[in-house]
Amino acid sequence: MDLWTALSLTYLWIKAAHVIFVIFWIAGLFLLPRYYIYHQESPPGSEEERRWIDREAKLRRIILTPAMILVWVAGLVLASSGSWWQAGWLHAKLLLVLGLSAYHGYMVGYGKKLARGVRPVSGKALRLMNEVPGIATAIIVVLVIVKPL
Ligand code: HEM
């Protein structure tokens, strides 16, 4: 096998890893505000609330944060090894992914407030915010596959 074939095979393996971790990350982002909605329906200080706090912390620690880091690492390696830095679709995608990372950060912070007994927004507002990752994912996938820019 020549060097070029070896490099492009590596690229494909990294891309596969990228998409696998994207799935874990986005699944976690779909789930976390859902947990918060159920959490906020439990009586403050109850055993049920304690269980939600535990589930939320585990979801963040085991799935969400590691998956986000791995998506970023693999994505940046792909962008560099594929020489994509000048591509318009990547600029637009990076903007959206930065927004998604900020959403992730907000949701992690929200969970820490919930664990302290503060419930900053209503269940209805959480349901609305829960639409953000779905919309962002739809636009990102079109950008990266159709590459309209
Ligand atoms: C964190 C920053 C990210 C960077 C720097 C990045 C960068 C890249 C690059 C350079 C590629 C290779 C494109 C190609 O070979 O044609 C790629 C592929 C892909 N990315 Fe990302 N990405 C990031 C995050 C995400 C996110 C959050 C999603 C989904 C919500 C996503 C979904 C995909 C998909 C589905 C592909 C495969 C496209 C194909 O089949 O060729 N990426 N990414």
Short mmCIF file of N, CA, C and O in Angstrom, two decimals, residues 18-88:
data_model
loop_
_atom_site.label_atom_id
_atom_site.label_comp_id
_atom_site.label_asym_id
_atom_site.label_seq_id
_atom_site.Cartn_x
_atom_site.Cartn_y
_atom_site.Cartn_z
N HIS A 18 -15.31 10.38 14.20
CA HIS A 18 -15.96 11.69 14.34
C HIS A 18 -17.49 11.52 14.36
O HIS A 18 -18.16 12.00 15.27
N VAL A 19 -18.02 10.78 13.38
CA VAL A 19 -19.48 10.64 13.28
C VAL A 19 -20.03 9.83 14.47
O VAL A 19 -21.09 10.15 15.01
N ILE A 20 -19.28 8.80 14.90
CA ILE A 20 -19.73 8.01 16.06
C ILE A 20 -19.86 8.92 17.29
O ILE A 20 -20.89 8.93 17.98
N PHE A 21 -18.83 9.76 17.54
CA PHE A 21 -18.90 10.62 18.72
C PHE A 21 -19.91 11.74 18.56
O PHE A 21 -20.50 12.21 19.53
N VAL A 22 -20.14 12.18 17.29
CA VAL A 22 -21.21 13.16 17.04
C VAL A 22 -22.54 12.57 17.51
O VAL A 22 -23.33 13.23 18.18
N ILE A 23 -22.77 11.28 17.17
CA ILE A 23 -24.04 10.65 17.55
C ILE A 23 -24.18 10.61 19.08
O ILE A 23 -25.23 10.97 19.62
N PHE A 24 -23.10 10.22 19.78
CA PHE A 24 -23.16 10.20 21.25
C PHE A 24 -23.43 11.59 21.81
O PHE A 24 -24.25 11.77 22.72
N TRP A 25 -22.72 12.59 21.25
CA TRP A 25 -22.85 13.95 21.79
C TRP A 25 -24.28 14.47 21.60
O TRP A 25 -24.91 14.94 22.55
N ILE A 26 -24.77 14.34 20.36
CA ILE A 26 -26.10 14.90 20.09
C ILE A 26 -27.19 14.12 20.84
O ILE A 26 -28.15 14.71 21.34
N ALA A 27 -27.03 12.80 20.95
CA ALA A 27 -28.00 12.01 21.73
C ALA A 27 -28.04 12.55 23.16
O ALA A 27 -29.12 12.74 23.74
N GLY A 28 -26.86 12.80 23.73
CA GLY A 28 -26.79 13.35 25.10
C GLY A 28 -27.44 14.72 25.18
O GLY A 28 -28.15 15.03 26.15
N LEU A 29 -27.22 15.55 24.15
CA LEU A 29 -27.81 16.90 24.16
C LEU A 29 -29.33 16.84 24.03
O LEU A 29 -30.03 17.72 24.51
N PHE A 30 -29.84 15.81 23.33
CA PHE A 30 -31.30 15.64 23.25
C PHE A 30 -31.85 15.22 24.62
O PHE A 30 -32.94 15.63 25.02
N LEU A 31 -31.08 14.37 25.31
CA LEU A 31 -31.58 13.75 26.53
C LEU A 31 -31.53 14.66 27.75
O LEU A 31 -32.45 14.65 28.59
N LEU A 32 -30.46 15.46 27.86
CA LEU A 32 -30.22 16.21 29.10
C LEU A 32 -31.37 17.17 29.47
O LEU A 32 -31.89 17.09 30.59
N PRO A 33 -31.83 18.05 28.54
CA PRO A 33 -32.95 18.92 28.91
C PRO A 33 -34.23 18.14 29.20
O PRO A 33 -35.05 18.57 30.01
N ARG A 34 -34.40 16.97 28.54
CA ARG A 34 -35.54 16.07 28.83
C ARG A 34 -35.49 15.66 30.30
O ARG A 34 -36.49 15.69 31.01
N TYR A 35 -34.30 15.25 30.76
CA TYR A 35 -34.13 14.89 32.17
C TYR A 35 -34.50 16.08 33.06
O TYR A 35 -35.15 15.91 34.09
N TYR A 36 -34.05 17.29 32.65
CA TYR A 36 -34.34 18.48 33.48
C TYR A 36 -35.85 18.72 33.57
O TYR A 36 -36.35 19.14 34.61
N ILE A 37 -36.55 18.47 32.45
CA ILE A 37 -38.01 18.67 32.44
C ILE A 37 -38.65 17.73 33.48
O ILE A 37 -39.44 18.15 34.33
N TYR A 38 -38.26 16.44 33.45
CA TYR A 38 -38.81 15.48 34.43
C TYR A 38 -38.39 15.85 35.84
O TYR A 38 -39.18 15.79 36.77
N HIS A 39 -37.12 16.25 35.97
CA HIS A 39 -36.58 16.66 37.27
C HIS A 39 -37.47 17.76 37.87
O HIS A 39 -37.86 17.69 39.03
N GLN A 40 -37.79 18.76 37.02
CA GLN A 40 -38.55 19.91 37.54
C GLN A 40 -39.99 19.56 37.89
O GLN A 40 -40.67 20.33 38.54
N GLU A 41 -40.43 18.37 37.43
CA GLU A 41 -41.78 17.92 37.80
C GLU A 41 -41.77 17.15 39.12
O GLU A 41 -42.82 16.78 39.62
N SER A 42 -40.56 16.89 39.67
CA SER A 42 -40.49 16.17 40.94
C SER A 42 -40.52 17.17 42.10
O SER A 42 -40.06 18.30 41.95
N PRO A 43 -41.08 16.77 43.26
CA PRO A 43 -41.16 17.69 44.40
C PRO A 43 -39.76 18.06 44.91
O PRO A 43 -38.91 17.16 45.04
N PRO A 44 -39.50 19.36 45.17
CA PRO A 44 -38.18 19.77 45.66
C PRO A 44 -37.80 19.01 46.93
O PRO A 44 -38.61 18.81 47.82
N GLY A 45 -36.55 18.56 46.96
CA GLY A 45 -36.04 17.87 48.15
C GLY A 45 -36.46 16.40 48.26
O GLY A 45 -36.08 15.72 49.21
N SER A 46 -37.23 15.90 47.27
CA SER A 46 -37.72 14.52 47.36
C SER A 46 -36.64 13.51 46.96
O SER A 46 -35.62 13.87 46.36
N GLU A 47 -36.92 12.24 47.26
CA GLU A 47 -36.04 11.13 46.86
C GLU A 47 -35.97 11.09 45.33
O GLU A 47 -34.91 10.85 44.74
N GLU A 48 -37.12 11.36 44.68
CA GLU A 48 -37.17 11.35 43.22
C GLU A 48 -36.23 12.43 42.65
O GLU A 48 -35.49 12.19 41.70
N GLU A 49 -36.25 13.60 43.25
CA GLU A 49 -35.36 14.68 42.77
C GLU A 49 -33.90 14.25 42.91
O GLU A 49 -33.09 14.48 42.02
N ARG A 50 -33.58 13.59 44.02
CA ARG A 50 -32.20 13.15 44.24
C ARG A 50 -31.75 12.19 43.13
O ARG A 50 -30.64 12.24 42.63
N ARG A 51 -32.69 11.32 42.72
CA ARG A 51 -32.35 10.36 41.66
C ARG A 51 -32.10 11.07 40.32
O ARG A 51 -31.20 10.70 39.57
N TRP A 52 -32.90 12.11 40.03
CA TRP A 52 -32.68 12.86 38.78
C TRP A 52 -31.33 13.55 38.79
O TRP A 52 -30.60 13.56 37.80
N ILE A 53 -30.96 14.13 39.94
CA ILE A 53 -29.66 14.82 40.05
C ILE A 53 -28.54 13.85 39.72
O ILE A 53 -27.60 14.17 38.99
N ASP A 54 -28.67 12.61 40.24
CA ASP A 54 -27.66 11.59 40.01
C ASP A 54 -27.59 11.19 38.53
O ASP A 54 -26.51 11.12 37.94
N ARG A 55 -28.77 10.95 37.92
CA ARG A 55 -28.80 10.57 36.49
C ARG A 55 -28.18 11.67 35.62
O ARG A 55 -27.44 11.39 34.68
N GLU A 56 -28.55 12.92 35.92
CA GLU A 56 -28.05 14.04 35.12
C GLU A 56 -26.53 14.14 35.20
O GLU A 56 -25.86 14.30 34.17
N ALA A 57 -26.00 14.01 36.42
CA ALA A 57 -24.55 14.13 36.59
C ALA A 57 -23.84 13.01 35.82
O ALA A 57 -22.82 13.25 35.17
N LYS A 58 -24.41 11.79 35.88
CA LYS A 58 -23.79 10.65 35.17
C LYS A 58 -23.81 10.87 33.66
O LYS A 58 -22.84 10.61 32.97
N LEU A 59 -24.95 11.34 33.13
CA LEU A 59 -25.07 11.59 31.70
C LEU A 59 -24.03 12.62 31.25
O LEU A 59 -23.37 12.45 30.21
N ARG A 60 -23.86 13.67 32.05
CA ARG A 60 -22.88 14.70 31.69
C ARG A 60 -21.47 14.14 31.74
O ARG A 60 -20.66 14.36 30.83
N ARG A 61 -21.16 13.40 32.82
CA ARG A 61 -19.78 12.96 33.04
C ARG A 61 -19.37 11.81 32.10
O ARG A 61 -18.27 11.80 31.57
N ILE A 62 -20.30 10.86 31.87
CA ILE A 62 -19.92 9.65 31.13
C ILE A 62 -20.09 9.83 29.62
O ILE A 62 -19.31 9.32 28.83
N ILE A 63 -21.14 10.55 29.21
CA ILE A 63 -21.42 10.66 27.76
C ILE A 63 -21.09 12.05 27.21
O ILE A 63 -20.26 12.19 26.32
N LEU A 64 -21.78 13.05 27.74
CA LEU A 64 -21.79 14.36 27.07
C LEU A 64 -20.42 15.01 26.93
O LEU A 64 -20.00 15.34 25.83
N THR A 65 -19.74 15.19 28.06
CA THR A 65 -18.49 15.95 27.99
C THR A 65 -17.39 15.19 27.24
O THR A 65 -16.78 15.77 26.33
N PRO A 66 -17.17 13.87 27.51
CA PRO A 66 -16.16 13.17 26.71
C PRO A 66 -16.51 13.18 25.22
O PRO A 66 -15.62 13.38 24.38
N ALA A 67 -17.80 12.99 24.87
CA ALA A 67 -18.18 12.95 23.44
C ALA A 67 -17.90 14.30 22.79
O ALA A 67 -17.37 14.35 21.67
N MET A 68 -18.21 15.40 23.48
CA MET A 68 -17.97 16.72 22.87
C MET A 68 -16.47 16.91 22.58
O MET A 68 -16.09 17.35 21.49
N ILE A 69 -15.64 16.53 23.56
CA ILE A 69 -14.19 16.72 23.38
C ILE A 69 -13.70 15.89 22.18
O ILE A 69 -12.98 16.38 21.32
N LEU A 70 -14.16 14.62 22.09
CA LEU A 70 -13.70 13.75 21.00
C LEU A 70 -14.20 14.23 19.63
O LEU A 70 -13.48 14.13 18.64
N VAL A 71 -15.43 14.78 19.58
CA VAL A 71 -15.94 15.34 18.31
C VAL A 71 -15.03 16.49 17.87
O VAL A 71 -14.64 16.57 16.70
N TRP A 72 -14.68 17.36 18.81
CA TRP A 72 -13.82 18.51 18.48
C TRP A 72 -12.45 18.04 18.00
O TRP A 72 -11.96 18.51 16.97
N VAL A 73 -11.84 17.11 18.76
CA VAL A 73 -10.50 16.66 18.39
C VAL A 73 -10.52 16.04 16.99
O VAL A 73 -9.75 16.44 16.10
N ALA A 74 -11.44 15.09 16.76
CA ALA A 74 -11.49 14.41 15.46
C ALA A 74 -11.84 15.41 14.35
O ALA A 74 -11.26 15.36 13.26
N GLY A 75 -12.77 16.34 14.62
CA GLY A 75 -13.17 17.34 13.62
C GLY A 75 -12.00 18.23 13.23
O GLY A 75 -11.78 18.50 12.04
N LEU A 76 -11.20 18.67 14.22
CA LEU A 76 -10.07 19.54 13.91
C LEU A 76 -8.98 18.79 13.15
O LEU A 76 -8.35 19.34 12.24
N VAL A 77 -8.79 17.49 13.49
CA VAL A 77 -7.81 16.67 12.74
C VAL A 77 -8.27 16.53 11.28
O VAL A 77 -7.48 16.69 10.34
N LEU A 78 -9.58 16.29 11.06
CA LEU A 78 -10.10 16.15 9.70
C LEU A 78 -9.92 17.45 8.92
O LEU A 78 -9.51 17.45 7.76
N ALA A 79 -10.23 18.57 9.59
CA ALA A 79 -10.13 19.88 8.91
C ALA A 79 -8.70 20.13 8.47
O ALA A 79 -8.46 20.64 7.37
N SER A 80 -7.72 19.76 9.33
CA SER A 80 -6.32 20.01 8.98
C SER A 80 -5.83 19.02 7.93
O SER A 80 -5.23 19.43 6.93
N SER A 81 -6.09 17.71 8.14
CA SER A 81 -5.53 16.74 7.19
C SER A 81 -6.26 16.78 5.86
O SER A 81 -5.69 16.42 4.84
N GLY A 82 -7.52 17.26 5.84
CA GLY A 82 -8.23 17.36 4.56
C GLY A 82 -8.05 18.74 3.92
O GLY A 82 -8.65 19.01 2.89
N SER A 83 -7.26 19.61 4.54
CA SER A 83 -7.05 20.99 4.05
C SER A 83 -8.38 21.71 3.78
O SER A 83 -8.57 22.29 2.71
N TRP A 84 -9.26 21.66 4.76
CA TRP A 84 -10.59 22.25 4.58
C TRP A 84 -10.70 23.67 5.11
O TRP A 84 -11.76 24.26 5.07
N TRP A 85 -9.57 24.23 5.64
CA TRP A 85 -9.68 25.49 6.39
C TRP A 85 -10.25 26.64 5.59
O TRP A 85 -10.83 27.55 6.15
N GLN A 86 -10.08 26.64 4.25
CA GLN A 86 -10.60 27.77 3.44
C GLN A 86 -12.05 27.56 3.02
O GLN A 86 -12.65 28.43 2.40
N ALA A 87 -12.62 26.38 3.31
CA ALA A 87 -13.96 26.04 2.79
C ALA A 87 -15.06 26.80 3.54
O ALA A 87 -15.07 26.84 4.77
N GLY A 88 -15.97 27.39 2.77
CA GLY A 88 -17.08 28.16 3.35
C GLY A 88 -17.97 27.32 4.23
O GLY A 88 -18.41 27.77 5.30
#
